[in-house]
PDB file of C-alpha atoms in Angstrom:
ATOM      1  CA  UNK A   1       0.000   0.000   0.000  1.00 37.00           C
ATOM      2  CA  UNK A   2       1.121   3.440  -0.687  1.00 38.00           C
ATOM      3  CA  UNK A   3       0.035   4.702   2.525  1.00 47.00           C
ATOM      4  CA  UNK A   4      -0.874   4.189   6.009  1.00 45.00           C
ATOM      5  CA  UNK A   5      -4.236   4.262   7.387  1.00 54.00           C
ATOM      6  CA  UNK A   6      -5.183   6.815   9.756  1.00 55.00           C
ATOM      7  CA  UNK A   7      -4.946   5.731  12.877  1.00 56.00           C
ATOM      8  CA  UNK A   8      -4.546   7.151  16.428  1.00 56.00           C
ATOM      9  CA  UNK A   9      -5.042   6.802  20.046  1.00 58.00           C
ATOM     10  CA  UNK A  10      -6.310   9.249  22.510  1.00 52.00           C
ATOM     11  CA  UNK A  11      -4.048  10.241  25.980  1.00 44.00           C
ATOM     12  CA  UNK A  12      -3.121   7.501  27.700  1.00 41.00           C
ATOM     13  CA  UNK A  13      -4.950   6.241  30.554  1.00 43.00           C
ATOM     14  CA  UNK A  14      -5.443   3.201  33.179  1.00 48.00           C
ATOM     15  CA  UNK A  15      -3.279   0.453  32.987  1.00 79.00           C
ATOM     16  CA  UNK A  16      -0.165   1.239  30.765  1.00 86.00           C
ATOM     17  CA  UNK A  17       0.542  -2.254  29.982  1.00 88.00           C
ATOM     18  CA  UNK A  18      -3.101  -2.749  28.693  1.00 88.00           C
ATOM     19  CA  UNK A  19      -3.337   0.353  26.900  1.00 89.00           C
ATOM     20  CA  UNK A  20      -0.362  -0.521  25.158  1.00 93.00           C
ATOM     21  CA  UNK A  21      -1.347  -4.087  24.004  1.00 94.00           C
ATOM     22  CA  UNK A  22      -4.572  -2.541  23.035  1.00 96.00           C
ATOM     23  CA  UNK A  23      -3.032   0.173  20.936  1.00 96.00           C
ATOM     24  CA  UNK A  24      -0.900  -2.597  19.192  1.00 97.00           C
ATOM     25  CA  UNK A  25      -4.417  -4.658  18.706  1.00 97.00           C
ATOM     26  CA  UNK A  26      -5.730  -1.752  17.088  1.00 98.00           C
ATOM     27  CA  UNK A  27      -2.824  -0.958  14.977  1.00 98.00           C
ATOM     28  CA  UNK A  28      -2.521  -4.094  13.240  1.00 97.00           C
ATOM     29  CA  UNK A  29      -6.138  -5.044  13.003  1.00 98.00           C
ATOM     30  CA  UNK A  30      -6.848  -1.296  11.279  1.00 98.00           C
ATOM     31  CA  UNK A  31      -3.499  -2.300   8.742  1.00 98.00           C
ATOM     32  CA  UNK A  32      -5.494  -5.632   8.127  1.00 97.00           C
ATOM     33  CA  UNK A  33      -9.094  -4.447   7.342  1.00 98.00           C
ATOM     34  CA  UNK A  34      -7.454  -1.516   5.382  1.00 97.00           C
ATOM     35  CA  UNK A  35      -5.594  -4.212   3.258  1.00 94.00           C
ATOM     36  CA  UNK A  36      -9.334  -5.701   2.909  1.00 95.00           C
ATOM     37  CA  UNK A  37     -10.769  -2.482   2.048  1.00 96.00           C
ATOM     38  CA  UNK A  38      -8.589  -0.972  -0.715  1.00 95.00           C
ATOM     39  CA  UNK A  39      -8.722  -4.708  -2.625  1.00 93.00           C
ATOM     40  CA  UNK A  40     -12.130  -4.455  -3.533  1.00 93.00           C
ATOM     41  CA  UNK A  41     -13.572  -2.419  -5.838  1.00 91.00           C
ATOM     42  CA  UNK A  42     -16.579  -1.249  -3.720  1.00 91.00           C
ATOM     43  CA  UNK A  43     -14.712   0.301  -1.447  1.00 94.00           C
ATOM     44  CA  UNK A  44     -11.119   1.666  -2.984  1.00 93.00           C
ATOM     45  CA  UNK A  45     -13.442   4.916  -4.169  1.00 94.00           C
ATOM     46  CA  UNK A  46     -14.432   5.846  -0.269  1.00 94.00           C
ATOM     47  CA  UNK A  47     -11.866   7.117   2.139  1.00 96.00           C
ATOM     48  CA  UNK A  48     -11.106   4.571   5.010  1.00 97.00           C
ATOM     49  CA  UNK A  49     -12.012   6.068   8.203  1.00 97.00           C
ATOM     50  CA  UNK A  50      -9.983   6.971  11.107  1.00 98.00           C
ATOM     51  CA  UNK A  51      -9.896   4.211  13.422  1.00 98.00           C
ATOM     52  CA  UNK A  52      -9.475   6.166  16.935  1.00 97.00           C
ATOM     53  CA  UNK A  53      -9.017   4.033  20.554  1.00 97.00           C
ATOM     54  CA  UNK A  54     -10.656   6.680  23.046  1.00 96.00           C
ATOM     55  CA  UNK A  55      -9.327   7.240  26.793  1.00 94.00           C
ATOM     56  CA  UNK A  56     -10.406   5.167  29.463  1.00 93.00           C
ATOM     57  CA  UNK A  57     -14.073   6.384  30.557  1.00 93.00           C
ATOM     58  CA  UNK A  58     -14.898   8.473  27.089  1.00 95.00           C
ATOM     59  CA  UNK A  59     -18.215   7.271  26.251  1.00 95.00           C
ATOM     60  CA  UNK A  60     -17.806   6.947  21.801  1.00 96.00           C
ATOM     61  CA  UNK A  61     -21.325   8.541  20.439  1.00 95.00           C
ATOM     62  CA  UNK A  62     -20.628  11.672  23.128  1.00 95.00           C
ATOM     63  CA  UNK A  63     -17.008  11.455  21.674  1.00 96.00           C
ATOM     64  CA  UNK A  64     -18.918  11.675  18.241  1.00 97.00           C
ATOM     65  CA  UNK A  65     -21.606  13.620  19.124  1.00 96.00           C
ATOM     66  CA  UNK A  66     -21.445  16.322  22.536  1.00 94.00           C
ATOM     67  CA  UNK A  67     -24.159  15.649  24.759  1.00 93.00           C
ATOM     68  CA  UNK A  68     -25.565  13.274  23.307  1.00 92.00           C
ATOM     69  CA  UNK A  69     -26.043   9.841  25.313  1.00 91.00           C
ATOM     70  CA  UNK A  70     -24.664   6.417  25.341  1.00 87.00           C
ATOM     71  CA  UNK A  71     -25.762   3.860  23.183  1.00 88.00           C
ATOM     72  CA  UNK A  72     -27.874   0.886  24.942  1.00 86.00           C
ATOM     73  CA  UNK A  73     -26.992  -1.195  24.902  1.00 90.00           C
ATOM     74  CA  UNK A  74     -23.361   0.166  24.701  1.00 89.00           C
ATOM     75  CA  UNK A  75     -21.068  -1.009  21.712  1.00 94.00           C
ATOM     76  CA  UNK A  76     -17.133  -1.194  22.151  1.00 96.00           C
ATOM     77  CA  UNK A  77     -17.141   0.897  18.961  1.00 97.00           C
ATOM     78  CA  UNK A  78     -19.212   2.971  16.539  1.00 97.00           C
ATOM     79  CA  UNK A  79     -18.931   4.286  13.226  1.00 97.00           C
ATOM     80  CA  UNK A  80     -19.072   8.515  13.765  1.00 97.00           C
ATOM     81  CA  UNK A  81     -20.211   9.677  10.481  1.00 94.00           C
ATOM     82  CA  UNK A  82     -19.688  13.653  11.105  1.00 95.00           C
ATOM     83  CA  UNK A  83     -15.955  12.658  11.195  1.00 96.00           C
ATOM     84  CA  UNK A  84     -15.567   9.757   9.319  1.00 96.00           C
ATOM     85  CA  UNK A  85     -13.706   7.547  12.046  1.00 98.00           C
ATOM     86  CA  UNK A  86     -14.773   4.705  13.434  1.00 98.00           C
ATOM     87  CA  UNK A  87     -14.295   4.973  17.744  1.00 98.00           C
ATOM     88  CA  UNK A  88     -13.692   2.793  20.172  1.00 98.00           C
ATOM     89  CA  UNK A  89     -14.476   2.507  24.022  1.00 96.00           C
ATOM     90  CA  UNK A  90     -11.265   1.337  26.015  1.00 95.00           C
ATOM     91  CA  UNK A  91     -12.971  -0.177  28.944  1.00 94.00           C
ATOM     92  CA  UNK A  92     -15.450  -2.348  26.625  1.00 95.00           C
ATOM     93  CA  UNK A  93     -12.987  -3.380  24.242  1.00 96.00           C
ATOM     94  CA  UNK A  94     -10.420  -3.873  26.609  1.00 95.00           C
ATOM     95  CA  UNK A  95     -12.990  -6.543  28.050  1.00 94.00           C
ATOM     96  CA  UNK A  96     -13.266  -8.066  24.833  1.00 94.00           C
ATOM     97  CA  UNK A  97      -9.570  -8.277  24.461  1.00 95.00           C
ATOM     98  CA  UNK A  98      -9.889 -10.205  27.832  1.00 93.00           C
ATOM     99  CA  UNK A  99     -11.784 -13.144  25.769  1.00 90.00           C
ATOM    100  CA  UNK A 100     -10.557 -13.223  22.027  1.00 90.00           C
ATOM    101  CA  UNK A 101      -7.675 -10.452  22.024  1.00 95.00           C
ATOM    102  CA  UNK A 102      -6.708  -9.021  18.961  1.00 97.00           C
ATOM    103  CA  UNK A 103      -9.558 -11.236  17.109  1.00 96.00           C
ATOM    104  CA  UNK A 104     -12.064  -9.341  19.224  1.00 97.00           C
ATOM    105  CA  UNK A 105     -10.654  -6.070  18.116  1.00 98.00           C
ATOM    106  CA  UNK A 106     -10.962  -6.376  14.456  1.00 98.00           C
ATOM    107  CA  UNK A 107     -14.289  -7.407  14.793  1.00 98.00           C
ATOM    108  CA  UNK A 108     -15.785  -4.215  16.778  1.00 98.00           C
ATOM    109  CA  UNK A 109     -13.209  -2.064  14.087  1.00 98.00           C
ATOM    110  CA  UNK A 110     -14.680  -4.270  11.319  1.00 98.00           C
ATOM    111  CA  UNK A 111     -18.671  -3.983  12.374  1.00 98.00           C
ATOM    112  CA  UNK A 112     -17.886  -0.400  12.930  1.00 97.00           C
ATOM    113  CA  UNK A 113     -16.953   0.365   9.503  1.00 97.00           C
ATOM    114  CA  UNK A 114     -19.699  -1.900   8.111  1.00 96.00           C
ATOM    115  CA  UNK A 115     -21.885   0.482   9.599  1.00 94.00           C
ATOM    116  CA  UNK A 116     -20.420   2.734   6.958  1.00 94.00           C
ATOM    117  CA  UNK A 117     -20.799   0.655   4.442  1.00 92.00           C
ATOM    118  CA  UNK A 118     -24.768   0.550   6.253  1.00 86.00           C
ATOM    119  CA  UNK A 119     -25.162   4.812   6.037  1.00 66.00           C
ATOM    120  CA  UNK A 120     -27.215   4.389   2.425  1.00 58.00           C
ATOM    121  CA  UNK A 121     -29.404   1.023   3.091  1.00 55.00           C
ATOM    122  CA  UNK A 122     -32.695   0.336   3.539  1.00 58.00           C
ATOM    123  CA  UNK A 123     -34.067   0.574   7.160  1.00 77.00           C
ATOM    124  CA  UNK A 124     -34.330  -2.216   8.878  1.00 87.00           C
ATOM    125  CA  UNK A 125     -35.666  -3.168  12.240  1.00 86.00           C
ATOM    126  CA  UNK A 126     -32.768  -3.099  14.739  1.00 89.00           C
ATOM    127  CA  UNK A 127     -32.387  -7.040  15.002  1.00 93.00           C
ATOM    128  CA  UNK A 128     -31.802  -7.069  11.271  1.00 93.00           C
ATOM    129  CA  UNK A 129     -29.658  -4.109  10.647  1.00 93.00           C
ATOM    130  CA  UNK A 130     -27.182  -5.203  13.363  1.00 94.00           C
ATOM    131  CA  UNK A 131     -27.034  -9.092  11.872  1.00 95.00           C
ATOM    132  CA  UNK A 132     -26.466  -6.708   8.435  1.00 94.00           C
ATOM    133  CA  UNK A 133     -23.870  -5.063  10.513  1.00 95.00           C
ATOM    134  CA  UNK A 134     -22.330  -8.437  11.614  1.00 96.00           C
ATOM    135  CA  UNK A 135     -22.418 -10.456   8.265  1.00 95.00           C
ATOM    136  CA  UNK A 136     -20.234  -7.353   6.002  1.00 95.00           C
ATOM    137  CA  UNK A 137     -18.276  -7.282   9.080  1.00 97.00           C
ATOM    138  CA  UNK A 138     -17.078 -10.646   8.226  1.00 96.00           C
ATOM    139  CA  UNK A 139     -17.103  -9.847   4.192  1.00 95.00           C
ATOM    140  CA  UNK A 140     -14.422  -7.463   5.950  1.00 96.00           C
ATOM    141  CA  UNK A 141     -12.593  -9.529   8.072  1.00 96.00           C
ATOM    142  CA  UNK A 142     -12.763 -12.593   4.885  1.00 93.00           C
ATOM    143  CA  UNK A 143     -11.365 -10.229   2.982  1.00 93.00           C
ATOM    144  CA  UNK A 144      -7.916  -9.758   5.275  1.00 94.00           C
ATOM    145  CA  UNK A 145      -5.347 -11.982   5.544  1.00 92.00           C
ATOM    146  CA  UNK A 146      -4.519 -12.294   9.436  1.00 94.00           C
ATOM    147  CA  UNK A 147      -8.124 -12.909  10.117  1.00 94.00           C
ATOM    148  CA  UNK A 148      -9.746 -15.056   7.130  1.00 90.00           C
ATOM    149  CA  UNK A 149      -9.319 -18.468   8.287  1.00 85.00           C
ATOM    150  CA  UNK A 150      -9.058 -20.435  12.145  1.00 82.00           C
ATOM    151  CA  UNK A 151      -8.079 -20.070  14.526  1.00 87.00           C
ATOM    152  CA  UNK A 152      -8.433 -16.534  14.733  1.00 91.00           C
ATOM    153  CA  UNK A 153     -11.997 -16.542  12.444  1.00 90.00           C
ATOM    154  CA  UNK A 154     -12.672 -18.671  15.421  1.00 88.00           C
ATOM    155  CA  UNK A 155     -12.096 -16.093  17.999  1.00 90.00           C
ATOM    156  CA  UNK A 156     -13.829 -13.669  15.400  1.00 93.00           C
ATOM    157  CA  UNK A 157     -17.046 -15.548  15.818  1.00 90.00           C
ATOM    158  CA  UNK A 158     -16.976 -15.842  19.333  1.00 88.00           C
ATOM    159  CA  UNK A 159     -16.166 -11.856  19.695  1.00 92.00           C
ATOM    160  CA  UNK A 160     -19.294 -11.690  17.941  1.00 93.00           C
ATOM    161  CA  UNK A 161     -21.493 -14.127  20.111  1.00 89.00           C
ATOM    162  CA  UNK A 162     -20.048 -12.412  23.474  1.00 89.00           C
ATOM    163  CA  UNK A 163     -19.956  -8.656  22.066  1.00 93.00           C
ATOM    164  CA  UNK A 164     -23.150  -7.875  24.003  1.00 90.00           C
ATOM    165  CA  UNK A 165     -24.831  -9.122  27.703  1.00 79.00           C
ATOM    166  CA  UNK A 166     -28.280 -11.152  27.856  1.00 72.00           C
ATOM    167  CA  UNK A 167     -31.565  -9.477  27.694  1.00 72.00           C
ATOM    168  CA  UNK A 168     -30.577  -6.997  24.685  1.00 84.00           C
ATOM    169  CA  UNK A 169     -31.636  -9.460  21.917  1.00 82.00           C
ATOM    170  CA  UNK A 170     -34.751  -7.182  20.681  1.00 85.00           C
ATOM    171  CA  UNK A 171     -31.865  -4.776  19.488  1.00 89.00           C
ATOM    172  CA  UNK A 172     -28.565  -6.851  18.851  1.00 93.00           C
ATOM    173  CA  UNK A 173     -30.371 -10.117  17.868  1.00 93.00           C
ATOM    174  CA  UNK A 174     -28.997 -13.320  20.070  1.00 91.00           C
ATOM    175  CA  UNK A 175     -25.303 -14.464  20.309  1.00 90.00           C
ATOM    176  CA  UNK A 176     -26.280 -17.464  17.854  1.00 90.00           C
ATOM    177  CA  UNK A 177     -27.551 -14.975  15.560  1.00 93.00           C
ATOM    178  CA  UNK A 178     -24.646 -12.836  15.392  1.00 94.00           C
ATOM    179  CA  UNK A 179     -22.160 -15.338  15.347  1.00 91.00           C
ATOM    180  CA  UNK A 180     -24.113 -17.020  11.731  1.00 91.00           C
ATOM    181  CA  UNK A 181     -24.432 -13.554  10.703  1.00 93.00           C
ATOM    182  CA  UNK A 182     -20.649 -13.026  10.416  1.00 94.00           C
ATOM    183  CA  UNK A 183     -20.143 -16.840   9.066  1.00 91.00           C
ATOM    184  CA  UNK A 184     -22.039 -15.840   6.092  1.00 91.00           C
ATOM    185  CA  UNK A 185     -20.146 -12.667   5.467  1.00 93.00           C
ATOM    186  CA  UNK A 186     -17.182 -15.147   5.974  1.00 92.00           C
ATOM    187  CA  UNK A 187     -18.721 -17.149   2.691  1.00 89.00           C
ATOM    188  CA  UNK A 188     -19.064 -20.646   5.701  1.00 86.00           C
ATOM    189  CA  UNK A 189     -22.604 -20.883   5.220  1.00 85.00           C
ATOM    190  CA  UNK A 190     -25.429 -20.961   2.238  1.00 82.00           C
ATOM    191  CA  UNK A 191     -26.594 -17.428   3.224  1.00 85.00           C
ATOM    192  CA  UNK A 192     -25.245 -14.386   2.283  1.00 85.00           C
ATOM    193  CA  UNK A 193     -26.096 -10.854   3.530  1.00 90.00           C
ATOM    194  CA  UNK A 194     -29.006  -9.357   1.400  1.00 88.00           C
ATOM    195  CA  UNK A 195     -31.022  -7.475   4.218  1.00 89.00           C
ATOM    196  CA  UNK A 196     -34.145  -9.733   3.482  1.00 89.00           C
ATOM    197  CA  UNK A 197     -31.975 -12.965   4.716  1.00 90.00           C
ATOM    198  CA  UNK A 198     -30.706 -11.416   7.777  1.00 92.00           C
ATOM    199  CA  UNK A 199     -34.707  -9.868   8.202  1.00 92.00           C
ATOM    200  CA  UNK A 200     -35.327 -13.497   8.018  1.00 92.00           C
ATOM    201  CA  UNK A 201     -32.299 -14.465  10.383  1.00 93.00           C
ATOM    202  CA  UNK A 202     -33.529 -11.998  12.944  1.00 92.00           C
ATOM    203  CA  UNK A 203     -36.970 -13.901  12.844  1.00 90.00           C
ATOM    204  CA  UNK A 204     -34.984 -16.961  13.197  1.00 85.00           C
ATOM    205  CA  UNK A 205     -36.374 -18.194  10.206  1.00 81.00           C
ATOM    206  CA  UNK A 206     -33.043 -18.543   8.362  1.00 73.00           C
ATOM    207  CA  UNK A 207     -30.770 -21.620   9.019  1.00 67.00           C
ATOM    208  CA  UNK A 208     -31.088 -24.877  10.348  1.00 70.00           C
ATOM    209  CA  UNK A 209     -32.034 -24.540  14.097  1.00 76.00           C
ATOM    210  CA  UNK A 210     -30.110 -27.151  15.186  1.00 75.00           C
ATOM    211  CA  UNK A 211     -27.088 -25.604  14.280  1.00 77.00           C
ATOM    212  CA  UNK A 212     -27.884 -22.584  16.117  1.00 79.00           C
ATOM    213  CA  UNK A 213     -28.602 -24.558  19.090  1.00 78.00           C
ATOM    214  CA  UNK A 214     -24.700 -25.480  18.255  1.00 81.00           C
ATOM    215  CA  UNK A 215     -23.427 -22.141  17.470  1.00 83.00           C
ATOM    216  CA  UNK A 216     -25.063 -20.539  20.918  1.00 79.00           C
ATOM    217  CA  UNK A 217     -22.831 -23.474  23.077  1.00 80.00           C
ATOM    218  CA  UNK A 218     -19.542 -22.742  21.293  1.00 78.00           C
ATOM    219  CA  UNK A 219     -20.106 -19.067  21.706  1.00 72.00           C
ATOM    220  CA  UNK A 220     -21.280 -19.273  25.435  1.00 71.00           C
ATOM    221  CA  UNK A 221     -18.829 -21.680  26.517  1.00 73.00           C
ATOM    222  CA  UNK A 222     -15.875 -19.148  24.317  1.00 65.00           C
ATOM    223  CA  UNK A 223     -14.955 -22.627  22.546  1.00 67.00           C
ATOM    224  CA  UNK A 224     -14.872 -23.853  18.764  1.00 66.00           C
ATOM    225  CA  UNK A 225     -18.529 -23.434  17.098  1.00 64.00           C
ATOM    226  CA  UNK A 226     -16.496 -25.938  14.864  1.00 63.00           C
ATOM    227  CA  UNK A 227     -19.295 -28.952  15.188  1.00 60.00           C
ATOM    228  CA  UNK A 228     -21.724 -26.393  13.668  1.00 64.00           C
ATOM    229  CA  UNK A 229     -19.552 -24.292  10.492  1.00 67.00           C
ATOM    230  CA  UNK A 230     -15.979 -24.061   9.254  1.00 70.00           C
ATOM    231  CA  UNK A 231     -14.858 -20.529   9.536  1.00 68.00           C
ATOM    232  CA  UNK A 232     -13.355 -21.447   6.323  1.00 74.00           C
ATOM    233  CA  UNK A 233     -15.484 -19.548   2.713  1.00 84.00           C
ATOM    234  CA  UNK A 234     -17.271 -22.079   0.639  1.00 81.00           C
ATOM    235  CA  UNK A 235     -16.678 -21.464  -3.104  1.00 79.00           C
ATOM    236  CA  UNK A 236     -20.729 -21.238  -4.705  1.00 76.00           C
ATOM    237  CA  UNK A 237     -21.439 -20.695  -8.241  1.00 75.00           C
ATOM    238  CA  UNK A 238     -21.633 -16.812  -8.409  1.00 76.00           C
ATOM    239  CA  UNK A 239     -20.271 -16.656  -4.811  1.00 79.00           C
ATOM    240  CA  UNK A 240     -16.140 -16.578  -5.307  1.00 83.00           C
ATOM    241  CA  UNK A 241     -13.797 -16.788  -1.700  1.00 86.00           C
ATOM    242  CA  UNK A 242     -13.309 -14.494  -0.700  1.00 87.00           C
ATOM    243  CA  UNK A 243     -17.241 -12.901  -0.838  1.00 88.00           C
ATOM    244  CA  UNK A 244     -16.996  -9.067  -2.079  1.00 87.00           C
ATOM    245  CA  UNK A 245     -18.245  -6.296  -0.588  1.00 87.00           C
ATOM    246  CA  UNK A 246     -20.379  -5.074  -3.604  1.00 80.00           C
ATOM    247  CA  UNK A 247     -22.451  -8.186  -3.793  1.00 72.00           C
ATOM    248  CA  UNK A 248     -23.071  -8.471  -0.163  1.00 74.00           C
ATOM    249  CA  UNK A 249     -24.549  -5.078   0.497  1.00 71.00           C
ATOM    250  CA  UNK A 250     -27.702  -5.718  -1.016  1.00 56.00           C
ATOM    251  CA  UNK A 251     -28.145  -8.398  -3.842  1.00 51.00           C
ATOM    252  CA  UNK A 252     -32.030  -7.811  -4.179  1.00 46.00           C
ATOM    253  CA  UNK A 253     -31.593  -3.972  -4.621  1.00 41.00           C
ATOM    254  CA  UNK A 254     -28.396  -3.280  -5.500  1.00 38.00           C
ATOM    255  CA  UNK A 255     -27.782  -0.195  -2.548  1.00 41.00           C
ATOM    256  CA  UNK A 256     -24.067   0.694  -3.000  1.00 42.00           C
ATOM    257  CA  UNK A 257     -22.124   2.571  -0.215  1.00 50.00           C
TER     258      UNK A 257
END
């Protein structure tokens, strides 16, 4: 690449040791999902956004937006379209680092700029447009080289199962959910991520149940959801590995960033 993507971290704060291997997380995840961005053609045209790691206690959509509140439930990062950066909460991604490390980083950086990729879609209901969220967050993450296959599209998945608590599924969908949400996007199942399949997904209507039922165990006991998918992309007729962005977005009607 001819350049490096923007990048930066606010003034240090709480631990030093876990800012810094939290800074290096975000560094090479944001190298990575560049790499994925400027290689396909839906997305070379639109500047990457800043990818910004906030001070401990800095609430992101305030940090986007004065005054206004926090997100509930709250999301480890968020896609601030008034400055074009995607921004991340220490404390909750530091969490996350706790469980998947730098795996669990890309993924809030990657579903944080698929809400960019989002800004011109239709509108769905919040269950959906998150598991839309999810599943070009793992076109993203396919589409890099550090995090397209196991074992860290394993810890991928599982970020995504654990990246909220229980009792928020009317808005973030279920862990299950979430986690076959960003297999698609990774090309491992027979869906991809036209807003009417994850509509459908968010109605559980989608997939095989069973295999849910096997997804939610791996990603609630933070082990492989290998019994269920491969993290690996299937090669489909009209569905090359890895998936690209373009076709993803919308098949039915064809929104483009």
């Amino acid at each position: 690449m001819g350049h490096r993507p923007a990048w930066s971290e606010g003034h240090p704060s709480g631990n030093a040791a876990l800012r810094s291997q939290l800074s290096a997380a975000v560094e090479a995840s944001t190298l990575q999902l560049h790499q994925a961005w400027a290689s396909d053609p839906a997305t070379v045209p639109l500047p990457f956004p800043q990818v910004k790691l906030l001070p401990s206690g800095v609430d992101a959509n305030s940090a986007c937006t004065p005054g206004a509140p926090a997100r509930d439930p709250a999301p480890a990062g968020i896609y601030c379209a008034t400055r074009n950066a995607v921004l991340l909460e220490h404390d909750l991604l530091a969490n996350a680092y706790g469980f998947n490390k730098t795996p669990a980083v890309a993924y809030w950086i990657a579903l944080s700029l698929a809400e960019r990729l989002r800004t011109q879609g239709a509108k769905l209901a919040p269950p959906a447009a998150n598991l839309h969220a999810n599943c070009l967050a793992g076109v993203l993450l396919g589409g890099s080289t550090d995090f397209r296959s196991s074992p860290a599209a394993d810890a991928v998945v599982r970020a995504a199962g654990r990246a909220y608590g229980d009792g928020v599924i009317s808005t973030v969908a279920t862990p299950e959910q979430r986690a076959y949400a960003v297999l698609s996007g990774y090309g491992a199942t027979p869906s991809n991520c036209s807003e009417a399949e994850m509509a459908q997904l968010a109605k559980g209507l989608g997939p095989d149940p069973a295999k849910l039922g096997t997804l939610a165990q791996a990603v609630r006991a933070n082990s492989s959801f290998q019994a269920a998918y491969r993290s690996q992309c299937q090669s489909l007729p009209n569905k090359p590995c890895p998936r690209p962005i373009a076709s993803s977005l919308n098949p039915a009607n064809g929104s483009r960033p």
